[in-house]
CSV table of C-alpha atoms in Angstrom, one decimal:
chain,number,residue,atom,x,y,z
S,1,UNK,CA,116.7,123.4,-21.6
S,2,UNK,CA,116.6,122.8,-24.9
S,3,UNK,CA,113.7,121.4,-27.3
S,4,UNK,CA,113.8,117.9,-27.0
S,5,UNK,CA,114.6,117.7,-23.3
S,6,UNK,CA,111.6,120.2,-22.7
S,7,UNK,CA,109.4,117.9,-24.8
S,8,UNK,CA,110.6,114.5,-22.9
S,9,UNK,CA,109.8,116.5,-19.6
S,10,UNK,CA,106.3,117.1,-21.0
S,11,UNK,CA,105.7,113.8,-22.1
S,12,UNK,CA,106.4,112.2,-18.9
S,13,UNK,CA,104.0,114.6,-17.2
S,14,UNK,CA,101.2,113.5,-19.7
S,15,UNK,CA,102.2,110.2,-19.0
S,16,UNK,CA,102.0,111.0,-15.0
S,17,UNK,CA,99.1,113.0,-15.5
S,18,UNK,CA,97.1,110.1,-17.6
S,19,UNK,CA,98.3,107.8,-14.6
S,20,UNK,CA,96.9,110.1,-11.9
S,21,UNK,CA,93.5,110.4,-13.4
S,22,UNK,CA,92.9,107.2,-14.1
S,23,UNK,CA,93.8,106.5,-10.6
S,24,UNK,CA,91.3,108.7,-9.7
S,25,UNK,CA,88.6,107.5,-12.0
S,26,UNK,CA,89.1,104.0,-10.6
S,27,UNK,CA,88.0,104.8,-7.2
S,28,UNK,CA,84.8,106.8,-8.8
S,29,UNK,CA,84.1,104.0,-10.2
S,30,UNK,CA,84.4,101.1,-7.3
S,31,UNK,CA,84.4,102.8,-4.2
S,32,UNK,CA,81.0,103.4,-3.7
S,33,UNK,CA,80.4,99.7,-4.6
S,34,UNK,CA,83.6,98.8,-2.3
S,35,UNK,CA,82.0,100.8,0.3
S,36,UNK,CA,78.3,99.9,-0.2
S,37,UNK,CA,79.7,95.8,1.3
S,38,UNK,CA,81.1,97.5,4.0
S,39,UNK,CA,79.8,100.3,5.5
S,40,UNK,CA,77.9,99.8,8.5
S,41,UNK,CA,74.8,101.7,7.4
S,42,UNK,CA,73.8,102.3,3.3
S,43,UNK,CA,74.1,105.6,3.8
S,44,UNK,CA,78.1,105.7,4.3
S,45,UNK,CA,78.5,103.7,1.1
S,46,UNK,CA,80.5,106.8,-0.7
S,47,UNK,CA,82.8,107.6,2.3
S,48,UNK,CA,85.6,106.3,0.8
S,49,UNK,CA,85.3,108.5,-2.0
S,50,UNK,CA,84.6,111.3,0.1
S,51,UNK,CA,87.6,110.5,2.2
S,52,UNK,CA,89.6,111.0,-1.3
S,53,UNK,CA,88.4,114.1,-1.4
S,54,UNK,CA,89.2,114.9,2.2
S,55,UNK,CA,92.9,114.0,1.2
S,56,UNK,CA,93.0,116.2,-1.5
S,57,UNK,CA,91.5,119.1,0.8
S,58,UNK,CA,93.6,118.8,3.6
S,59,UNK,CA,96.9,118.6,1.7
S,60,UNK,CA,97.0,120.9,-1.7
S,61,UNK,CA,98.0,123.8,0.1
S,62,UNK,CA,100.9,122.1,2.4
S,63,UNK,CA,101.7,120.3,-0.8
S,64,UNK,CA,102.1,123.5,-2.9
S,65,UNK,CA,104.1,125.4,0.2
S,66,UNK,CA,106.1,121.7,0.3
S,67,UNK,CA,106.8,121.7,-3.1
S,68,UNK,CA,108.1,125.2,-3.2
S,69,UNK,CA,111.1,124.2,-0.8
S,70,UNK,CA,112.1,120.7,-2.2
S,71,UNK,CA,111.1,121.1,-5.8
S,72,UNK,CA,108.6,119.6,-7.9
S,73,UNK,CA,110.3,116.3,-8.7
S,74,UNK,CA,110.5,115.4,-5.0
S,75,UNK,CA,106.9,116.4,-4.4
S,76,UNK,CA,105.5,114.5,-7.1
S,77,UNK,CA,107.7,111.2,-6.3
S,78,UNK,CA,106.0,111.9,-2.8
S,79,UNK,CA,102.4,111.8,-4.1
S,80,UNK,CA,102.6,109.2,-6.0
S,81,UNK,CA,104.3,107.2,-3.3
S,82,UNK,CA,100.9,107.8,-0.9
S,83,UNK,CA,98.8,106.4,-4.0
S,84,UNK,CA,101.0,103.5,-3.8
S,85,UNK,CA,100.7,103.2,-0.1
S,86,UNK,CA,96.6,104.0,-0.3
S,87,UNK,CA,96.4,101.4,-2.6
S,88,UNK,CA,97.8,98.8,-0.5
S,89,UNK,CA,96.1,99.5,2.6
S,90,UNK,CA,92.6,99.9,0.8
S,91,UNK,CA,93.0,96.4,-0.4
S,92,UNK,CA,93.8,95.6,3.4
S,93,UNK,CA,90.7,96.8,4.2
S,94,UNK,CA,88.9,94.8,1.2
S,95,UNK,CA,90.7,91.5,2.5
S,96,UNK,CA,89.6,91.9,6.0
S,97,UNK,CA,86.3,93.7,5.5
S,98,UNK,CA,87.6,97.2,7.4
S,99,UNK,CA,85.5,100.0,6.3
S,100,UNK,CA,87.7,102.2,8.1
S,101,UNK,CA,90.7,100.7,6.6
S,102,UNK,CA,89.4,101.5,3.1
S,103,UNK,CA,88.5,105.0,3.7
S,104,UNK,CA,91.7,105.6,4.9
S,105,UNK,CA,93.6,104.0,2.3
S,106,UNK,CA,91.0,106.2,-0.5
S,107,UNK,CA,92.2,109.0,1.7
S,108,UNK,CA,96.1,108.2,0.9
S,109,UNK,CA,95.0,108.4,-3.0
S,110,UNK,CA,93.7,111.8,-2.4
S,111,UNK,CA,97.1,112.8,-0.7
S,112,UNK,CA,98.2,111.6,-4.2
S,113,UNK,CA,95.5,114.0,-5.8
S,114,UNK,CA,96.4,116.9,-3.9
S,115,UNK,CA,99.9,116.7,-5.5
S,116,UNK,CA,99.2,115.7,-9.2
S,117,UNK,CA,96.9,118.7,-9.1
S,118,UNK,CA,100.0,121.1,-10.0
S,119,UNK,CA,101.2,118.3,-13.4
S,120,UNK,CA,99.9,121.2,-15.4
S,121,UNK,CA,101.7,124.0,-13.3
S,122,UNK,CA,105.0,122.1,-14.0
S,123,UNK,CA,104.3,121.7,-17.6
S,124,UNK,CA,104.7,125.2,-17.8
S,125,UNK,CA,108.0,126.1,-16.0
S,126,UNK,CA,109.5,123.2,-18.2
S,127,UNK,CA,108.5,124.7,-21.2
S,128,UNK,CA,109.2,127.6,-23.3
S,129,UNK,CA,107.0,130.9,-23.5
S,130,UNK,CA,105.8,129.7,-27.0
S,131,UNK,CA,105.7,126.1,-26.7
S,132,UNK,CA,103.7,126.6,-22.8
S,133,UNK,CA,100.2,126.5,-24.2
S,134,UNK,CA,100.5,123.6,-25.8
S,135,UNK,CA,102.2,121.5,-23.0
S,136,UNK,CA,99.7,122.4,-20.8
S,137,UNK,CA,97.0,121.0,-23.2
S,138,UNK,CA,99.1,118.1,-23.9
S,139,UNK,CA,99.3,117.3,-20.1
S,140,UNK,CA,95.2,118.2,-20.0
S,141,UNK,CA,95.0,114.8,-22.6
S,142,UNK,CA,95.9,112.9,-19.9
S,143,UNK,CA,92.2,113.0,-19.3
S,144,UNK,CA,91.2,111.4,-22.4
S,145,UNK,CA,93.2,108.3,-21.2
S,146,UNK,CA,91.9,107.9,-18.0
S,147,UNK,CA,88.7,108.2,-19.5
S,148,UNK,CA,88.8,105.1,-20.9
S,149,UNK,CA,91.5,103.1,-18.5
S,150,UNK,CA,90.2,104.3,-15.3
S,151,UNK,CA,86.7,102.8,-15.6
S,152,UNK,CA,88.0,99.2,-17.6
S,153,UNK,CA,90.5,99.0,-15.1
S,154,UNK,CA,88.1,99.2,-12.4
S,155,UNK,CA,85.4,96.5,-14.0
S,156,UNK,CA,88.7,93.9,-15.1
S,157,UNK,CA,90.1,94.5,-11.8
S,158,UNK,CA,86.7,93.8,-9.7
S,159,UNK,CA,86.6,89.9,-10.4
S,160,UNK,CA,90.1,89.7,-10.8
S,161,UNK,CA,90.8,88.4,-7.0
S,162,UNK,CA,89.1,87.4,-4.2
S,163,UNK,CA,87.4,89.1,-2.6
S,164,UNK,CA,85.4,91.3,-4.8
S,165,UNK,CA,86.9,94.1,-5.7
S,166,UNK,CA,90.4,93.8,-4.3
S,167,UNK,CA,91.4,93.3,-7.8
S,168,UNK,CA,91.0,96.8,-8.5
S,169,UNK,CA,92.9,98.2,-5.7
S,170,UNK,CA,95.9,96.1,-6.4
S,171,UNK,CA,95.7,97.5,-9.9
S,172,UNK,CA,95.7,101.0,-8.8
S,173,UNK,CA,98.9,100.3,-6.6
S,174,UNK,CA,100.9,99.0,-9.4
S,175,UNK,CA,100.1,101.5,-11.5
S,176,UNK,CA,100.7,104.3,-8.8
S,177,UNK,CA,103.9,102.8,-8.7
S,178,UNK,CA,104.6,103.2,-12.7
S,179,UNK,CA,103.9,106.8,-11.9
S,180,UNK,CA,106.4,106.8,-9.3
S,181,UNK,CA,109.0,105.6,-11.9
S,182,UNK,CA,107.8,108.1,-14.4
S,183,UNK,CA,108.2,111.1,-12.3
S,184,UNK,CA,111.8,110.0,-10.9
S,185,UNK,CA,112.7,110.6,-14.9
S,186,UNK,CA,111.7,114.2,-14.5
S,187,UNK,CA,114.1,117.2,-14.5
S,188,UNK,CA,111.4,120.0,-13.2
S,189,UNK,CA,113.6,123.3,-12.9
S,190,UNK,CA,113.1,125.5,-9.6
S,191,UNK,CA,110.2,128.3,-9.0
S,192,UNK,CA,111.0,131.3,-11.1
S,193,UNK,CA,109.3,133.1,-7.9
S,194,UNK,CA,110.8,133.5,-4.6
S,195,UNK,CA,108.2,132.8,-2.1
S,196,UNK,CA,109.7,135.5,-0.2
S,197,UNK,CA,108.9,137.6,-2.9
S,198,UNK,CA,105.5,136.5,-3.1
S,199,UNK,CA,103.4,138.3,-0.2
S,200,UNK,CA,99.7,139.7,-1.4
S,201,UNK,CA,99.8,143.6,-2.1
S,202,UNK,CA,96.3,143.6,-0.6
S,203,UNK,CA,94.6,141.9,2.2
S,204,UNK,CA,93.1,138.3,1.0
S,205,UNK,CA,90.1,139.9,2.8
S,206,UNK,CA,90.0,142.3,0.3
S,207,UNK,CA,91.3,140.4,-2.9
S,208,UNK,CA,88.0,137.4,-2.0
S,209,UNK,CA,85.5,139.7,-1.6
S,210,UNK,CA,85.3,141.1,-4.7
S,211,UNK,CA,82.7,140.4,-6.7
S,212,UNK,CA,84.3,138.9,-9.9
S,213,UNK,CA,86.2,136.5,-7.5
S,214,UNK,CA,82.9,135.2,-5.6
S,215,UNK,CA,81.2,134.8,-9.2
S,216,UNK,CA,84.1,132.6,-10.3
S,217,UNK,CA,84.5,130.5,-6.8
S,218,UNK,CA,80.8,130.3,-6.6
S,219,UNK,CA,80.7,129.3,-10.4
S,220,UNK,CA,83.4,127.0,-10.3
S,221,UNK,CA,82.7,125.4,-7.0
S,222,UNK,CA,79.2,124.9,-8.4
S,223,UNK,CA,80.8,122.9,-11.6
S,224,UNK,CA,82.4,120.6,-9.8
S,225,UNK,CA,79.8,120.1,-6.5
S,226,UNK,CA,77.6,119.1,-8.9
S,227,UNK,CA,79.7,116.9,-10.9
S,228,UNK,CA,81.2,115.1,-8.0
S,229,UNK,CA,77.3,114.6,-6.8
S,230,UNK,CA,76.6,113.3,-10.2
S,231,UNK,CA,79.7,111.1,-11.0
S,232,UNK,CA,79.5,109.8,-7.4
S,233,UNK,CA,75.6,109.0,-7.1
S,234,UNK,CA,75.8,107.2,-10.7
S,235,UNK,CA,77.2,103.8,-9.7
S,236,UNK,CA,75.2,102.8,-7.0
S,237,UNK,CA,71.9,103.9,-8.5
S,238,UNK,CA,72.8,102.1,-11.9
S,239,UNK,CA,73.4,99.1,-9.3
S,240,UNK,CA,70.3,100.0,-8.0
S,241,UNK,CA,68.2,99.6,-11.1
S,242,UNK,CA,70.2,96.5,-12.1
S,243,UNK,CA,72.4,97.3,-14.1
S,244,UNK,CA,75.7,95.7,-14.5
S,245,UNK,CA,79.0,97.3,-13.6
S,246,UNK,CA,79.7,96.6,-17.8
S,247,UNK,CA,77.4,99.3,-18.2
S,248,UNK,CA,78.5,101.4,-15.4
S,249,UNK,CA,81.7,101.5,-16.4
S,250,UNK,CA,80.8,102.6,-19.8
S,251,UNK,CA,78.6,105.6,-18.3
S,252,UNK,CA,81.6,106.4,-16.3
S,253,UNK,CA,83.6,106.8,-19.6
S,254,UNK,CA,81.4,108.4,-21.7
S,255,UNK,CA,81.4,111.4,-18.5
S,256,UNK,CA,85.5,111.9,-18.5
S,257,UNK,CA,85.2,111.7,-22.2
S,258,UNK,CA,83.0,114.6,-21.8
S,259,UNK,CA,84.7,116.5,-19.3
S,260,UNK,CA,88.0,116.9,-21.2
S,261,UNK,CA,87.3,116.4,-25.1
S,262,UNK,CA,86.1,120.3,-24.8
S,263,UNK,CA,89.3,121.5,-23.1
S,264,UNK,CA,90.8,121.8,-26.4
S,265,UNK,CA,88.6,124.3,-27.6
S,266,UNK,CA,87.0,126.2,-24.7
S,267,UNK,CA,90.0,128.6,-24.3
S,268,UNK,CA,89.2,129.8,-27.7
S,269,UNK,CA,85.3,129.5,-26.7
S,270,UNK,CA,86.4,131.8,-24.1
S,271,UNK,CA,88.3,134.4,-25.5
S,272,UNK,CA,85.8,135.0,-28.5
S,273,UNK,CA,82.2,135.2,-26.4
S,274,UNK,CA,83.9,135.7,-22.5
S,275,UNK,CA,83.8,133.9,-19.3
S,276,UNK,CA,80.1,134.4,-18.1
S,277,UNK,CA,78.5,133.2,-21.4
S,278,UNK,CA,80.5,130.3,-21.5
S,279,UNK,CA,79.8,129.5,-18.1
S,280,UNK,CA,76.0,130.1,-18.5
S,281,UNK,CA,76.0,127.7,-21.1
S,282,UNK,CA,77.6,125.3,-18.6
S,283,UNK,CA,74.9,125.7,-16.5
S,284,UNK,CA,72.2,125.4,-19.5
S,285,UNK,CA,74.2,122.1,-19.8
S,286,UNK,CA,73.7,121.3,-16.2
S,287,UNK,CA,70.0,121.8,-16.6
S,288,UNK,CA,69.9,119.1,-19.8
S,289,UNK,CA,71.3,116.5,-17.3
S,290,UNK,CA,68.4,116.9,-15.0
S,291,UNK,CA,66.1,116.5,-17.5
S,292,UNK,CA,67.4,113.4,-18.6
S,293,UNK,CA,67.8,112.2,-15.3
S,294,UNK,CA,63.8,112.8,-15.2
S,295,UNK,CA,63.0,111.0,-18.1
S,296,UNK,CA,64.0,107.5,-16.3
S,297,UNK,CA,66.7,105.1,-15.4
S,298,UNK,CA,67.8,103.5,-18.6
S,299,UNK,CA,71.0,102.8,-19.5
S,300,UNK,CA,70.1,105.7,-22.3
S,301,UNK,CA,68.8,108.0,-19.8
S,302,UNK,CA,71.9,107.5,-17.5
S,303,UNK,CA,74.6,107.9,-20.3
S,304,UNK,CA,73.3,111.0,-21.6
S,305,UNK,CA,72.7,112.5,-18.2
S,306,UNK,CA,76.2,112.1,-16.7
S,307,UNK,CA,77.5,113.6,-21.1
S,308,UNK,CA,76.2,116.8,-20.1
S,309,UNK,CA,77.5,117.0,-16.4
S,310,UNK,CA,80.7,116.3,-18.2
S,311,UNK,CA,80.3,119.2,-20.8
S,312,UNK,CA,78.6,121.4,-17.9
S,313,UNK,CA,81.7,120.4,-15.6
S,314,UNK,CA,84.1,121.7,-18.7
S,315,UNK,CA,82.8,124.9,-19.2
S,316,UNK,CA,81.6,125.9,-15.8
S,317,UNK,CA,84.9,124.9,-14.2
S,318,UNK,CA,87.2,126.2,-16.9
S,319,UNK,CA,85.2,130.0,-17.3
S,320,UNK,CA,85.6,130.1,-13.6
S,321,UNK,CA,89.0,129.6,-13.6
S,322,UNK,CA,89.6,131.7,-16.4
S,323,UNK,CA,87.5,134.5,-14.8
S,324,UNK,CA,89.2,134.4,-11.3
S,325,UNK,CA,92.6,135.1,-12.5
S,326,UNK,CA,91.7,138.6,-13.9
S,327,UNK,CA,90.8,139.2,-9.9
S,328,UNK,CA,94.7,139.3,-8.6
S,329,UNK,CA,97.9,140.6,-9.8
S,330,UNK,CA,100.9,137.9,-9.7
S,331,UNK,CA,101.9,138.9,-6.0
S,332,UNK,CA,98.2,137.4,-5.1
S,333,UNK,CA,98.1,134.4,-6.6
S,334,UNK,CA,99.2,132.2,-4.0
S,335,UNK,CA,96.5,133.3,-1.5
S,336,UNK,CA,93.7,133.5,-4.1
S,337,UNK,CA,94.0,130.4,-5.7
S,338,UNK,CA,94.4,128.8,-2.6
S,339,UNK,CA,91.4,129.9,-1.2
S,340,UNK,CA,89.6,129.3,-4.1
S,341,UNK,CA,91.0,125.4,-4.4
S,342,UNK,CA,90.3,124.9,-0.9
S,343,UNK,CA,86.9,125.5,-0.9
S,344,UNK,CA,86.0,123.7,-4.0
S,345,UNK,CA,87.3,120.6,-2.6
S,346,UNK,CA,85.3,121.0,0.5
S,347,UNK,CA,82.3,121.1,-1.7
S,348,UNK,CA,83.6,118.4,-3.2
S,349,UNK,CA,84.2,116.4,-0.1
S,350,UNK,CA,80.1,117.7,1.2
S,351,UNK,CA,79.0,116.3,-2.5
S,352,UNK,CA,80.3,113.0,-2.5
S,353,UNK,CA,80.2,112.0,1.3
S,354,UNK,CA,76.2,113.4,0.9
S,355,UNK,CA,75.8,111.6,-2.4
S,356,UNK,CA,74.8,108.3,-0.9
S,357,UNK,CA,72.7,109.5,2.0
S,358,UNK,CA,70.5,111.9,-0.5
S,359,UNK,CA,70.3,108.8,-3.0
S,360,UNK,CA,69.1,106.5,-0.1
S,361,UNK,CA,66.4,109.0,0.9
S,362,UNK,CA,65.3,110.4,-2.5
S,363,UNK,CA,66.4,108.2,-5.2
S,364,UNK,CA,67.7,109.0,-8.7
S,365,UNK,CA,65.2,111.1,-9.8
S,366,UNK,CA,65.0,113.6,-6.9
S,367,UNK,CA,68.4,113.8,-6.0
S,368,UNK,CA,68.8,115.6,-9.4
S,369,UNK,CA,65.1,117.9,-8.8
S,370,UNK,CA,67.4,119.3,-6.1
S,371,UNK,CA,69.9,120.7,-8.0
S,372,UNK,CA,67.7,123.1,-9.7
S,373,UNK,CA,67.6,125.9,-6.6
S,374,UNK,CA,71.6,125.2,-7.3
S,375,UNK,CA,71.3,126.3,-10.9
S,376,UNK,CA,69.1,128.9,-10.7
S,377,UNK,CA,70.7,130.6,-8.3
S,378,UNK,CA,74.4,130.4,-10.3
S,379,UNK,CA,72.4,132.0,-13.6
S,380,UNK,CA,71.1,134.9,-11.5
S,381,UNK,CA,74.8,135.1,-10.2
S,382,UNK,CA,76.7,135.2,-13.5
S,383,UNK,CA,73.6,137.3,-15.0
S,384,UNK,CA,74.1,139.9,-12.5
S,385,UNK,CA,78.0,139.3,-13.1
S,386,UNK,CA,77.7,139.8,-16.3
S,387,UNK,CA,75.5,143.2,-16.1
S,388,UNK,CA,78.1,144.6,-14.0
S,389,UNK,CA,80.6,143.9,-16.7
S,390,UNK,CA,78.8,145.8,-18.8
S,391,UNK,CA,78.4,148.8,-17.0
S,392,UNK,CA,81.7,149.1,-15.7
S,393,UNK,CA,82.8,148.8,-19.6
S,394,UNK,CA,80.6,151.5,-20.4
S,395,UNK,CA,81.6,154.1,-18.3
């Protein structure tokens, strides 16, 4: 392939990429309101965002085995397809006031999820060995975009038709269908890896169990639990204390901003001070967000809680992704990171279909007093983690 093919392939898998998460940011934003005027009981208000997740948890690893038969191009087309179709049928469910028929449709955006999940993956069999690093962080800008799309889109959209809200699902079908056009321009090459080729030299018993791997789940799973509590809580307790979806949509911004902005420089954060103190300071990060949670429910106090989940999200998620793949050797992969993606979407999925149950019965305040068992727990876990290191390194 040469140079400027490989770059036009990238480019349309930022573009794609930018698409996906600002799909994704869209229903952050609104379904929790969308389902707070439809669900039969308060406590149900985040299903639909929940049932995104569920999507994304039940199909990644069918999508990945799918992919690796008909080829990335076809896969993708397919995803973004279902984000067409969830679209669509959520706004069904907005027009004739179907709770069910919104969660299902939120569920058809997480089929889309589970999909756009391996952009990044692509980026790098498209591009050379030394141009791969930076197509993967060109693909991770896509971020930055839906940053500030997802949540504008989501606010324009939400008076744009009748009833409220609708607006904003029709928005997120036309632009899942953009992405569909986008991806049909894309010339992915086939799996360098046979999948027959590809069976674990140890047991997956073995390869999870160790105790680098469980640091890294547990650390990473922890990063994004308590981001997807956060980031799903946010809206309806800002709409709680009055404020206007204006501001919630600028909170919501100011959060991607701060989960991806870092990505450019946490790989080199990384490799000069190591996994477990970046990660630490994730979870320091963590800790700043509940103590501005604490100190009220201002727009102030809001904004600058959800910037730190973002920064905490960056570097706990990112260390422990960086620290599990020194856990497997190349034939392991496929079982270890599936494992691993699996069950951080089912903590996903508990976090955001609990979000609006624990927010109904504690409020803002202590919602966020209960993540510090959480916290403290994940320090002792990298500390120890990182003692072992230590004494492993000095023998």
């Amino acid at each position: 392939m040469s140079y400027k093919n490989m770059y036009r392939q990238v480019l349309l898998l930022v573009g794609a990429q930018a698409i996906f998460q600002t799909v994704s940011v869209l229903v952050m934003t609104i379904g929790g309101l969308a389902g707070g005027r439809l669900a039969p009981s308060p406590g149900l208000a985040t299903a639909p965002i929940a049932a995104m997740f569920l999507g994304t948890a039940l199909t990644t690893f069918p999508a990945s085995l799918w992919m690796a038969k008909v080829g990335r191009k076809t896969g993708f087309m397919t995803g973004a397809a279902a984000g067409v179709a969830g679209g669509v049928i959520a706004g069904l469910g907005i027009m004739s006031a179907s709770f069910i028929l919104l969660c299902v449709g939120t569920l058809l955006v997480g089929v889309y999820q589970s999909f756009a999940q391996f952009y990044r993956f692509a980026a790098s069999e498209v591009a050379s060995d030394t141009f791969r690093p930076k197509a993967i962080s060109l693909v991770m800008t896509g971020g930055i975009v839906a940053a500030l799309a997802g949540p504008l889109l989501a606010r324009f959209g939400s008076d744009l038709m009748t009833p409220h809200y609708l607006g904003s699902f029709m928005i997120l079908t036309g632009i899942s269908f953009v992405a569909v056009f986008l991806l049909s321009r894309l010339s992915a090459p086939a799996s360098r890896e046979a999948v027959a080729n590809d069976a674990p030299t140890r047991p997956w018993k073995v390869v999870i169990r160790q105790p680098a791997y469980l640091t890294a789940l547990f650390s990473a799973a922890t990063g994004y639990g308590i981001m997807i509590l956060a980031m799903t809580a946010t809206p309806l307790a800002m709409s709680h204390h009055h404020h206007s979806l204006a501001q919630t949509s600028s909170v919501i911004q100011l959060h991607v901003l701060a989960m991806f902005l870092p990505s450019f420089i946490t790989g080199k954060l990384i490799a000069r001070f190591g996994s477990i103190r970046v990660m630490l300071t994730g979870v320091a990060l963590f800790g700043c967000h509940i103590l501005l949670a604490l100190t009220g429910t201002s727009f102030t106090s809001f904004a600058g809680a959800l910037v730190f989940v973002g920064l905490g999200w960056n570097f706990l998620y990112i260390g422990g992704t960086a620290l599990l793949t020194t856990t497997f050797s190349a034939a392991e992969k496929g079982v270890a990171q599936a494992v691993n993606d699996m069950t951080i979407f089912i903590v996903g999925l508990s976090c955001s279909l609990s979000a609006g149950a624990l927010l109904e019965w504690l409020g803002w305040e202590k919602l966020n007093e209960l993540l510090l068992p959480w916290l403290a727990v994940s320090a002792i876990v990298l500390l120890w983690q990182g003692l072992r290191q230590r004494s492993v390194a000095g023998r």
